[in-house]
Amino acid sequence: MPAAGTGGLIRRAAWRLRLVLLFAALAALPYLLSYSQQEIAVLLVINVLLVSSYRLLTLTGEWSLGHVVIMGVGAYTSALLAKQAGVPVPLSMLLGGAMAAGTAALLSFPLFRMKGFYFLIGSFAAGEIIRLIWKRFTDPFGGPKGLKRIDPFPDIETGFLSIDFYEPVNYYFLALAVVSVSLFVLYRIERSRIGLTFHAIHWQDRLAESVGVDTFRYRTLAFVIASFFAGIAGGLYAHYVGAVNPTRFSVDQMVYVLVWAIVGGTATFHGPVLGVVVLTVINEIVLRALGLDTARPLIYGLILILAVLYLPNGLESLGPRLRALWQRRRGEPAAAGREPA
Amino acid sequence: MNAQDERPILEARGLTRRFGGLVAVDNFSFSVREGAIHGLIGPNGAGKTTTFNVISGFYAPSAGRVFFRGIDISGRKTSALAAMGLVRTFQGSTLFQEFSVLDNVRVGRHLGTRAGFLSRLLGTDRPLEQAAGEEAREALAFFGLEELADEPVSNLPHGHQRMLGMAVALAAEPQVLLLDEPFTGMNPEETRRMMTLVRRIRDRGVTVMLVEHDMQAVMNLCDIITVMNFGALLVEGEPEAVRNDPAVIEAYLGSAAPDGSGHAA
Ligand SMILES: Nc1ncnc2c1ncn2[C@@H]1O[C@H](COP(=O)(O)OP(=O)(O)O)[C@@H](O)[C@H]1O
Ligand SMILES: [Mg+2]
């Protein structure tokens, strides 16, 4: 027991060290980037929250096509509250998350009567209805053109400290803080019994139900939590870009989220994060340098197909696979010696 | 014996379940006495599993009612019934195949480990979860599976998987346990062990209703046996009486007749 305890302590210390190094790297990152790259980094941080919240929903086994629209609900709500009701921006973002969560709670009544493919289609339809409402009602949603000149995140002005969130570097740190806290909450949820129950529903919902798990309630809970954080991501987006419109939350955008999640892999917490980071880097650095960034949908499609064929468990499985390969290579001479040629 | 003991713990009255034109359960009535091991037998396709599915809330009855301790529970949700103390197992090895053995039973402790969302988030549910882990290990020990706690389920032989299925159900602390073919796929040695375990479960105060094809096991184990055929009640009685009942022999011979002269399911 003491030995295991020490091992656990060392592992935990190593884990903390890695986390500290990660945050140090993330803090240094914007200073290594150009202005336009800093802007991309802000959107990347927001997308990390979008895809990580999406993964929480998939834990119960249901894949939605409405997640980006739900993000839009958070974005529109926060933008409108700030613009028309004068709600201070940090609070409007929280309310945007709450609205997204509430929308999910309402939608779960029709949607969770369905499973699998039907849920997928149902979530798509629900998303399209919401987008139609944004397009149809110019007041207050601004119609197809959407909302413009959304209030920015208020500057912080104290005697000696002055932070202007119009600067991408500063918004980057704001988004990083919000997203880090959100990811921590998502992580804690998954590691708790709630996460165990989500997984149980995914693998065998009848058995879970038979020992007292209200599977409808838990599916709804996953949907509501995931939507809350998607709504927060929407709020971060709206007050950074300053404009939202129905096209920004169309199913095309949803396809990117799916590609990030699938290419990264959804079995682990870090898989989708890896997916969005790697694909954004490929997109913004490699493709842009080659002048191929207009071919993004085509290249994403290609990457998706290659990933499904050659990396079915996603980028997250690459690390363990390379490690196994490395260990085998190191152990090879001994193994070859024992084996008759 | 007082009046309390006379009232059946589980009762079906005129239970009917149709699938389109097919009547899988047909005006079927029975009652289970508290503390009994009650057998439900019948030829293949007689409607036994469907009866379990209706009692346990997976299907709504097309007609008729189910009572648990005198309360009408017809059409209630499975999870709500589990919370009342009515828990079923499944035919075959229905388990969380991707989980460890222990985690399967931990899910079974769902009802016994209620905590708020914030408590889960902050980790203040830890004492509760430690207790749940202990209770899950106890449930495993009851079935002799404690050594396998950290194994993935998929490594377990079939017989052990069946026992694990019962451990998961037992972890939910049922008052009535519905077992669907608990001995199927077990060798004679495993069957004998399992019979002892079912008796011990009953001795812990759990009423057991079971569907089983192994006639030897059913006759040895059950206090009372209900025989169904074509979805309806055929005969009910003590094992000795049922074994020698001409209608039962006829039903089983009929279903087993290779020339198709009987009512093959
Ligand atoms: N979900 C279902 N849909 C349609 N028919 C069903 C369904 N479940 C069972 N049945 C039919 O009901 C009858 C009884 O089946 P079942 O209850 O599984 O019998 P048993 O468990 O006694 O072998 C069978 O004819 C079966 O085909
Ligand atoms: Mg059956």
PDB file of C-alpha atoms in Angstrom, chain A residues 26-259:
ATOM      1  CA  LEU A  26       0.012  28.431 -23.740  1.00  0.00           C
ATOM      2  CA  ALA A  27       0.970  31.687 -21.999  1.00  0.00           C
ATOM      3  CA  ALA A  28       4.035  32.139 -24.206  1.00  0.00           C
ATOM      4  CA  LEU A  29       2.233  31.156 -27.412  1.00  0.00           C
ATOM      5  CA  PRO A  30       0.587  34.471 -28.434  1.00  0.00           C
ATOM      6  CA  TYR A  31       3.925  36.280 -28.257  1.00  0.00           C
ATOM      7  CA  LEU A  32       5.319  33.925 -30.884  1.00  0.00           C
ATOM      8  CA  LEU A  33       2.428  34.583 -33.253  1.00  0.00           C
ATOM      9  CA  SER A  34       1.619  37.321 -35.735  1.00  0.00           C
ATOM     10  CA  TYR A  35      -1.460  39.477 -35.199  1.00  0.00           C
ATOM     11  CA  SER A  36      -3.617  37.446 -37.577  1.00  0.00           C
ATOM     12  CA  GLN A  37      -2.339  34.208 -36.039  1.00  0.00           C
ATOM     13  CA  GLN A  38      -3.308  35.543 -32.625  1.00  0.00           C
ATOM     14  CA  GLU A  39      -6.840  36.021 -33.924  1.00  0.00           C
ATOM     15  CA  ILE A  40      -6.867  32.430 -35.096  1.00  0.00           C
ATOM     16  CA  ALA A  41      -5.573  31.307 -31.701  1.00  0.00           C
ATOM     17  CA  VAL A  42      -8.566  32.972 -30.010  1.00  0.00           C
ATOM     18  CA  LEU A  43     -11.000  31.122 -32.255  1.00  0.00           C
ATOM     19  CA  LEU A  44      -9.064  27.898 -31.700  1.00  0.00           C
ATOM     20  CA  VAL A  45      -9.420  28.219 -27.926  1.00  0.00           C
ATOM     21  CA  ILE A  46     -13.172  28.783 -28.353  1.00  0.00           C
ATOM     22  CA  ASN A  47     -13.403  25.766 -30.666  1.00  0.00           C
ATOM     23  CA  VAL A  48     -11.615  23.624 -28.080  1.00  0.00           C
ATOM     24  CA  LEU A  49     -14.523  24.276 -25.719  1.00  0.00           C
ATOM     25  CA  LEU A  50     -17.037  23.634 -28.499  1.00  0.00           C
ATOM     26  CA  VAL A  51     -15.628  20.227 -29.404  1.00  0.00           C
ATOM     27  CA  SER A  52     -14.947  19.186 -25.786  1.00  0.00           C
ATOM     28  CA  SER A  53     -18.509  19.976 -24.792  1.00  0.00           C
ATOM     29  CA  TYR A  54     -19.644  17.997 -27.828  1.00  0.00           C
ATOM     30  CA  ARG A  55     -17.725  14.987 -26.592  1.00  0.00           C
ATOM     31  CA  LEU A  56     -19.607  15.046 -23.268  1.00  0.00           C
ATOM     32  CA  LEU A  57     -22.843  14.651 -25.205  1.00  0.00           C
ATOM     33  CA  THR A  58     -21.434  11.728 -27.184  1.00  0.00           C
ATOM     34  CA  LEU A  59     -20.586   9.892 -23.942  1.00  0.00           C
ATOM     35  CA  THR A  60     -24.174   8.652 -23.737  1.00  0.00           C
ATOM     36  CA  GLY A  61     -23.835   7.368 -27.287  1.00  0.00           C
ATOM     37  CA  GLU A  62     -25.896  10.020 -29.056  1.00  0.00           C
ATOM     38  CA  TRP A  63     -24.367  12.163 -31.801  1.00  0.00           C
ATOM     39  CA  SER A  64     -26.123  15.433 -32.434  1.00  0.00           C
ATOM     40  CA  LEU A  65     -26.007  17.613 -35.546  1.00  0.00           C
ATOM     41  CA  GLY A  66     -27.350  20.600 -33.637  1.00  0.00           C
ATOM     42  CA  HIS A  67     -24.401  21.436 -31.409  1.00  0.00           C
ATOM     43  CA  VAL A  68     -23.196  24.415 -33.433  1.00  0.00           C
ATOM     44  CA  VAL A  69     -26.732  25.817 -33.516  1.00  0.00           C
ATOM     45  CA  ILE A  70     -26.824  25.454 -29.734  1.00  0.00           C
ATOM     46  CA  MET A  71     -23.574  27.421 -29.656  1.00  0.00           C
ATOM     47  CA  GLY A  72     -25.428  29.987 -31.755  1.00  0.00           C
ATOM     48  CA  VAL A  73     -28.223  30.131 -29.177  1.00  0.00           C
ATOM     49  CA  GLY A  74     -25.613  31.169 -26.615  1.00  0.00           C
ATOM     50  CA  ALA A  75     -24.091  33.686 -29.046  1.00  0.00           C
ATOM     51  CA  TYR A  76     -27.418  35.302 -30.048  1.00  0.00           C
ATOM     52  CA  THR A  77     -28.700  35.386 -26.473  1.00  0.00           C
ATOM     53  CA  SER A  78     -25.572  36.991 -25.064  1.00  0.00           C
ATOM     54  CA  ALA A  79     -25.364  39.465 -27.972  1.00  0.00           C
ATOM     55  CA  LEU A  80     -29.025  40.501 -27.669  1.00  0.00           C
ATOM     56  CA  LEU A  81     -28.917  40.803 -23.893  1.00  0.00           C
ATOM     57  CA  ALA A  82     -25.889  43.072 -24.154  1.00  0.00           C
ATOM     58  CA  LYS A  83     -27.144  45.107 -27.127  1.00  0.00           C
ATOM     59  CA  GLN A  84     -30.789  45.557 -26.259  1.00  0.00           C
ATOM     60  CA  ALA A  85     -31.088  45.008 -22.516  1.00  0.00           C
ATOM     61  CA  GLY A  86     -27.758  46.473 -21.499  1.00  0.00           C
ATOM     62  CA  VAL A  87     -26.784  43.394 -19.528  1.00  0.00           C
ATOM     63  CA  PRO A  88     -23.057  43.540 -18.707  1.00  0.00           C
ATOM     64  CA  VAL A  89     -21.120  41.232 -20.997  1.00  0.00           C
ATOM     65  CA  PRO A  90     -19.651  38.652 -18.632  1.00  0.00           C
ATOM     66  CA  LEU A  91     -23.131  38.114 -17.166  1.00  0.00           C
ATOM     67  CA  SER A  92     -24.764  37.997 -20.608  1.00  0.00           C
ATOM     68  CA  MET A  93     -22.363  35.185 -21.563  1.00  0.00           C
ATOM     69  CA  LEU A  94     -23.437  33.140 -18.550  1.00  0.00           C
ATOM     70  CA  LEU A  95     -27.076  33.781 -19.420  1.00  0.00           C
ATOM     71  CA  GLY A  96     -26.307  32.745 -22.989  1.00  0.00           C
ATOM     72  CA  GLY A  97     -24.995  29.444 -21.631  1.00  0.00           C
ATOM     73  CA  ALA A  98     -28.124  29.094 -19.503  1.00  0.00           C
ATOM     74  CA  MET A  99     -30.351  29.771 -22.521  1.00  0.00           C
ATOM     75  CA  ALA A 100     -28.490  27.151 -24.559  1.00  0.00           C
ATOM     76  CA  ALA A 101     -28.913  24.690 -21.687  1.00  0.00           C
ATOM     77  CA  GLY A 102     -32.615  25.526 -21.399  1.00  0.00           C
ATOM     78  CA  THR A 103     -33.102  25.054 -25.128  1.00  0.00           C
ATOM     79  CA  ALA A 104     -31.474  21.627 -24.847  1.00  0.00           C
ATOM     80  CA  ALA A 105     -33.718  20.711 -21.919  1.00  0.00           C
ATOM     81  CA  LEU A 106     -36.803  21.550 -24.007  1.00  0.00           C
ATOM     82  CA  LEU A 107     -35.490  19.770 -27.092  1.00  0.00           C
ATOM     83  CA  SER A 108     -34.693  16.625 -25.139  1.00  0.00           C
ATOM     84  CA  PHE A 109     -38.414  15.795 -24.846  1.00  0.00           C
ATOM     85  CA  PRO A 110     -38.901  15.200 -28.562  1.00  0.00           C
ATOM     86  CA  LEU A 111     -35.284  14.227 -29.323  1.00  0.00           C
ATOM     87  CA  PHE A 112     -34.710  11.529 -26.715  1.00  0.00           C
ATOM     88  CA  ARG A 113     -37.713   9.618 -27.927  1.00  0.00           C
ATOM     89  CA  MET A 114     -35.307   8.747 -30.718  1.00  0.00           C
ATOM     90  CA  LYS A 115     -31.950   7.011 -30.729  1.00  0.00           C
ATOM     91  CA  GLY A 116     -28.972   6.662 -33.021  1.00  0.00           C
ATOM     92  CA  PHE A 117     -29.647   7.698 -36.596  1.00  0.00           C
ATOM     93  CA  TYR A 118     -33.082   9.135 -35.804  1.00  0.00           C
ATOM     94  CA  PHE A 119     -31.637  11.263 -33.036  1.00  0.00           C
ATOM     95  CA  LEU A 120     -29.013  12.514 -35.471  1.00  0.00           C
ATOM     96  CA  ILE A 121     -31.652  13.540 -38.004  1.00  0.00           C
ATOM     97  CA  GLY A 122     -33.938  14.924 -35.306  1.00  0.00           C
ATOM     98  CA  SER A 123     -31.169  17.113 -33.895  1.00  0.00           C
ATOM     99  CA  PHE A 124     -30.426  18.381 -37.397  1.00  0.00           C
ATOM    100  CA  ALA A 125     -34.087  19.271 -37.937  1.00  0.00           C
ATOM    101  CA  ALA A 126     -34.308  21.007 -34.565  1.00  0.00           C
ATOM    102  CA  GLY A 127     -31.207  23.036 -35.405  1.00  0.00           C
ATOM    103  CA  GLU A 128     -32.595  24.057 -38.783  1.00  0.00           C
ATOM    104  CA  ILE A 129     -35.830  25.227 -37.143  1.00  0.00           C
ATOM    105  CA  ILE A 130     -33.868  27.437 -34.767  1.00  0.00           C
ATOM    106  CA  ARG A 131     -31.845  28.836 -37.669  1.00  0.00           C
ATOM    107  CA  LEU A 132     -35.064  29.471 -39.579  1.00  0.00           C
ATOM    108  CA  ILE A 133     -36.366  31.493 -36.633  1.00  0.00           C
ATOM    109  CA  TRP A 134     -33.197  33.621 -36.690  1.00  0.00           C
ATOM    110  CA  LYS A 135     -33.600  34.215 -40.428  1.00  0.00           C
ATOM    111  CA  ARG A 136     -37.335  34.827 -40.372  1.00  0.00           C
ATOM    112  CA  PHE A 137     -37.536  37.235 -37.434  1.00  0.00           C
ATOM    113  CA  THR A 138     -35.524  40.310 -38.296  1.00  0.00           C
ATOM    114  CA  ASP A 139     -36.650  41.752 -35.006  1.00  0.00           C
ATOM    115  CA  PRO A 140     -34.789  40.920 -32.792  1.00  0.00           C
ATOM    116  CA  PHE A 141     -32.482  38.429 -34.596  1.00  0.00           C
ATOM    117  CA  GLY A 142     -31.523  40.618 -37.555  1.00  0.00           C
ATOM    118  CA  GLY A 143     -32.676  38.130 -40.208  1.00  0.00           C
ATOM    119  CA  PRO A 144     -30.181  36.568 -42.630  1.00  0.00           C
ATOM    120  CA  LYS A 145     -27.710  39.368 -41.989  1.00  0.00           C
ATOM    121  CA  GLY A 146     -27.705  38.634 -38.305  1.00  0.00           C
ATOM    122  CA  LEU A 147     -26.493  40.943 -35.551  1.00  0.00           C
ATOM    123  CA  LYS A 148     -23.659  43.416 -35.963  1.00  0.00           C
ATOM    124  CA  ARG A 149     -21.750  45.735 -33.668  1.00  0.00           C
ATOM    125  CA  ILE A 150     -22.183  43.457 -30.686  1.00  0.00           C
ATOM    126  CA  ASP A 151     -20.809  45.018 -27.515  1.00  0.00           C
ATOM    127  CA  PRO A 152     -17.225  43.954 -26.918  1.00  0.00           C
ATOM    128  CA  PHE A 153     -16.027  42.534 -23.636  1.00  0.00           C
ATOM    129  CA  PRO A 154     -15.623  45.585 -21.367  1.00  0.00           C
ATOM    130  CA  ASP A 155     -12.108  46.893 -20.852  1.00  0.00           C
ATOM    131  CA  ILE A 156     -10.600  46.548 -17.441  1.00  0.00           C
ATOM    132  CA  GLU A 157      -9.464  49.958 -16.227  1.00  0.00           C
ATOM    133  CA  THR A 158      -8.014  50.294 -12.772  1.00  0.00           C
ATOM    134  CA  GLY A 159      -5.380  52.721 -11.615  1.00  0.00           C
ATOM    135  CA  PHE A 160      -2.341  50.808 -12.793  1.00  0.00           C
ATOM    136  CA  LEU A 161      -3.943  47.980 -14.792  1.00  0.00           C
ATOM    137  CA  SER A 162      -5.581  48.561 -18.130  1.00  0.00           C
ATOM    138  CA  ILE A 163      -6.672  45.667 -20.346  1.00  0.00           C
ATOM    139  CA  ASP A 164      -8.274  46.269 -23.706  1.00  0.00           C
ATOM    140  CA  PHE A 165     -10.051  43.135 -24.902  1.00  0.00           C
ATOM    141  CA  TYR A 166     -10.106  44.392 -28.447  1.00  0.00           C
ATOM    142  CA  GLU A 167      -6.490  43.217 -28.532  1.00  0.00           C
ATOM    143  CA  PRO A 168      -6.425  39.531 -29.598  1.00  0.00           C
ATOM    144  CA  VAL A 169      -3.681  38.748 -27.057  1.00  0.00           C
ATOM    145  CA  ASN A 170      -5.848  39.927 -24.206  1.00  0.00           C
ATOM    146  CA  TYR A 171      -8.968  38.188 -25.478  1.00  0.00           C
ATOM    147  CA  TYR A 172      -6.864  35.067 -25.942  1.00  0.00           C
ATOM    148  CA  PHE A 173      -6.054  35.064 -22.224  1.00  0.00           C
ATOM    149  CA  LEU A 174      -9.670  35.736 -21.309  1.00  0.00           C
ATOM    150  CA  ALA A 175     -10.874  32.860 -23.509  1.00  0.00           C
ATOM    151  CA  LEU A 176      -8.090  30.630 -22.210  1.00  0.00           C
ATOM    152  CA  ALA A 177      -9.179  31.259 -18.616  1.00  0.00           C
ATOM    153  CA  VAL A 178     -12.875  30.631 -19.329  1.00  0.00           C
ATOM    154  CA  VAL A 179     -12.155  27.533 -21.417  1.00  0.00           C
ATOM    155  CA  SER A 180      -9.700  26.101 -18.865  1.00  0.00           C
ATOM    156  CA  VAL A 181     -12.255  26.373 -16.075  1.00  0.00           C
ATOM    157  CA  SER A 182     -14.931  24.890 -18.348  1.00  0.00           C
ATOM    158  CA  LEU A 183     -12.710  21.972 -19.358  1.00  0.00           C
ATOM    159  CA  PHE A 184     -11.892  21.337 -15.720  1.00  0.00           C
ATOM    160  CA  VAL A 185     -15.611  21.144 -14.915  1.00  0.00           C
ATOM    161  CA  LEU A 186     -16.243  18.836 -17.902  1.00  0.00           C
ATOM    162  CA  TYR A 187     -13.343  16.649 -16.785  1.00  0.00           C
ATOM    163  CA  ARG A 188     -14.607  16.417 -13.218  1.00  0.00           C
ATOM    164  CA  ILE A 189     -18.059  15.468 -14.431  1.00  0.00           C
ATOM    165  CA  GLU A 190     -16.693  12.675 -16.572  1.00  0.00           C
ATOM    166  CA  ARG A 191     -14.511  11.311 -13.793  1.00  0.00           C
ATOM    167  CA  SER A 192     -17.402  11.280 -11.314  1.00  0.00           C
ATOM    168  CA  ARG A 193     -20.214   8.733 -11.071  1.00  0.00           C
ATOM    169  CA  ILE A 194     -22.161  10.923 -13.482  1.00  0.00           C
ATOM    170  CA  GLY A 195     -19.575  10.105 -16.161  1.00  0.00           C
ATOM    171  CA  LEU A 196     -19.675   6.409 -15.253  1.00  0.00           C
ATOM    172  CA  THR A 197     -23.443   6.504 -15.663  1.00  0.00           C
ATOM    173  CA  PHE A 198     -23.161   8.255 -19.063  1.00  0.00           C
ATOM    174  CA  HIS A 199     -20.795   5.537 -20.272  1.00  0.00           C
ATOM    175  CA  ALA A 200     -23.065   2.832 -18.852  1.00  0.00           C
ATOM    176  CA  ILE A 201     -26.020   4.233 -20.808  1.00  0.00           C
ATOM    177  CA  HIS A 202     -23.928   4.256 -23.947  1.00  0.00           C
ATOM    178  CA  TRP A 203     -22.875   0.625 -23.676  1.00  0.00           C
ATOM    179  CA  GLN A 204     -26.056  -0.974 -22.323  1.00  0.00           C
ATOM    180  CA  ASP A 205     -28.949   1.346 -21.626  1.00  0.00           C
ATOM    181  CA  ARG A 206     -31.394  -1.471 -20.804  1.00  0.00           C
ATOM    182  CA  LEU A 207     -29.133  -2.824 -18.074  1.00  0.00           C
ATOM    183  CA  ALA A 208     -28.533   0.675 -16.688  1.00  0.00           C
ATOM    184  CA  GLU A 209     -32.285   1.315 -16.601  1.00  0.00           C
ATOM    185  CA  SER A 210     -32.917  -2.026 -14.866  1.00  0.00           C
ATOM    186  CA  VAL A 211     -30.735  -1.059 -11.901  1.00  0.00           C
ATOM    187  CA  GLY A 212     -32.516   2.254 -11.485  1.00  0.00           C
ATOM    188  CA  VAL A 213     -30.789   4.661 -13.871  1.00  0.00           C
ATOM    189  CA  ASP A 214     -33.364   7.002 -15.377  1.00  0.00           C
ATOM    190  CA  THR A 215     -31.744   6.924 -18.815  1.00  0.00           C
ATOM    191  CA  PHE A 216     -33.936   9.722 -20.192  1.00  0.00           C
ATOM    192  CA  ARG A 217     -32.916  12.009 -17.334  1.00  0.00           C
ATOM    193  CA  TYR A 218     -29.238  11.248 -17.748  1.00  0.00           C
ATOM    194  CA  ARG A 219     -29.312  11.686 -21.532  1.00  0.00           C
ATOM    195  CA  THR A 220     -30.993  15.028 -20.930  1.00  0.00           C
ATOM    196  CA  LEU A 221     -28.378  15.926 -18.318  1.00  0.00           C
ATOM    197  CA  ALA A 222     -25.529  15.224 -20.767  1.00  0.00           C
ATOM    198  CA  PHE A 223     -27.295  17.253 -23.450  1.00  0.00           C
ATOM    199  CA  VAL A 224     -27.937  20.171 -21.081  1.00  0.00           C
ATOM    200  CA  ILE A 225     -24.380  20.314 -19.718  1.00  0.00           C
ATOM    201  CA  ALA A 226     -22.856  20.024 -23.206  1.00  0.00           C
ATOM    202  CA  SER A 227     -25.187  22.751 -24.448  1.00  0.00           C
ATOM    203  CA  PHE A 228     -24.381  25.067 -21.564  1.00  0.00           C
ATOM    204  CA  PHE A 229     -20.695  25.011 -22.462  1.00  0.00           C
ATOM    205  CA  ALA A 230     -21.435  25.281 -26.186  1.00  0.00           C
ATOM    206  CA  GLY A 231     -23.468  28.383 -25.283  1.00  0.00           C
ATOM    207  CA  ILE A 232     -20.523  29.795 -23.343  1.00  0.00           C
ATOM    208  CA  ALA A 233     -18.335  29.169 -26.397  1.00  0.00           C
ATOM    209  CA  GLY A 234     -20.954  31.041 -28.443  1.00  0.00           C
ATOM    210  CA  GLY A 235     -20.848  34.004 -26.077  1.00  0.00           C
ATOM    211  CA  LEU A 236     -17.054  34.123 -26.236  1.00  0.00           C
ATOM    212  CA  TYR A 237     -17.325  34.074 -30.015  1.00  0.00           C
ATOM    213  CA  ALA A 238     -20.015  36.747 -30.325  1.00  0.00           C
ATOM    214  CA  HIS A 239     -18.263  39.335 -28.179  1.00  0.00           C
ATOM    215  CA  TYR A 240     -14.952  38.706 -29.870  1.00  0.00           C
ATOM    216  CA  VAL A 241     -15.981  38.788 -33.519  1.00  0.00           C
ATOM    217  CA  GLY A 242     -18.714  41.368 -32.881  1.00  0.00           C
ATOM    218  CA  ALA A 243     -21.148  39.843 -35.361  1.00  0.00           C
ATOM    219  CA  VAL A 244     -23.254  36.684 -35.634  1.00  0.00           C
ATOM    220  CA  ASN A 245     -25.473  35.427 -38.427  1.00  0.00           C
ATOM    221  CA  PRO A 246     -27.401  32.226 -39.194  1.00  0.00           C
ATOM    222  CA  THR A 247     -24.831  31.006 -41.737  1.00  0.00           C
ATOM    223  CA  ARG A 248     -22.078  31.048 -39.135  1.00  0.00           C
ATOM    224  CA  PHE A 249     -23.976  28.278 -37.286  1.00  0.00           C
ATOM    225  CA  SER A 250     -24.956  26.201 -40.308  1.00  0.00           C
ATOM    226  CA  VAL A 251     -24.471  22.457 -40.664  1.00  0.00           C
ATOM    227  CA  ASP A 252     -21.224  23.072 -42.610  1.00  0.00           C
ATOM    228  CA  GLN A 253     -19.737  24.324 -39.370  1.00  0.00           C
ATOM    229  CA  MET A 254     -21.140  21.284 -37.585  1.00  0.00           C
ATOM    230  CA  VAL A 255     -19.278  19.053 -40.020  1.00  0.00           C
ATOM    231  CA  TYR A 256     -16.004  20.656 -38.899  1.00  0.00           C
ATOM    232  CA  VAL A 257     -16.846  19.826 -35.281  1.00  0.00           C
ATOM    233  CA  LEU A 258     -17.563  16.227 -36.278  1.00  0.00           C
ATOM    234  CA  VAL A 259     -14.283  16.004 -38.198  1.00  0.00           C
TER     235      VAL A 259
END
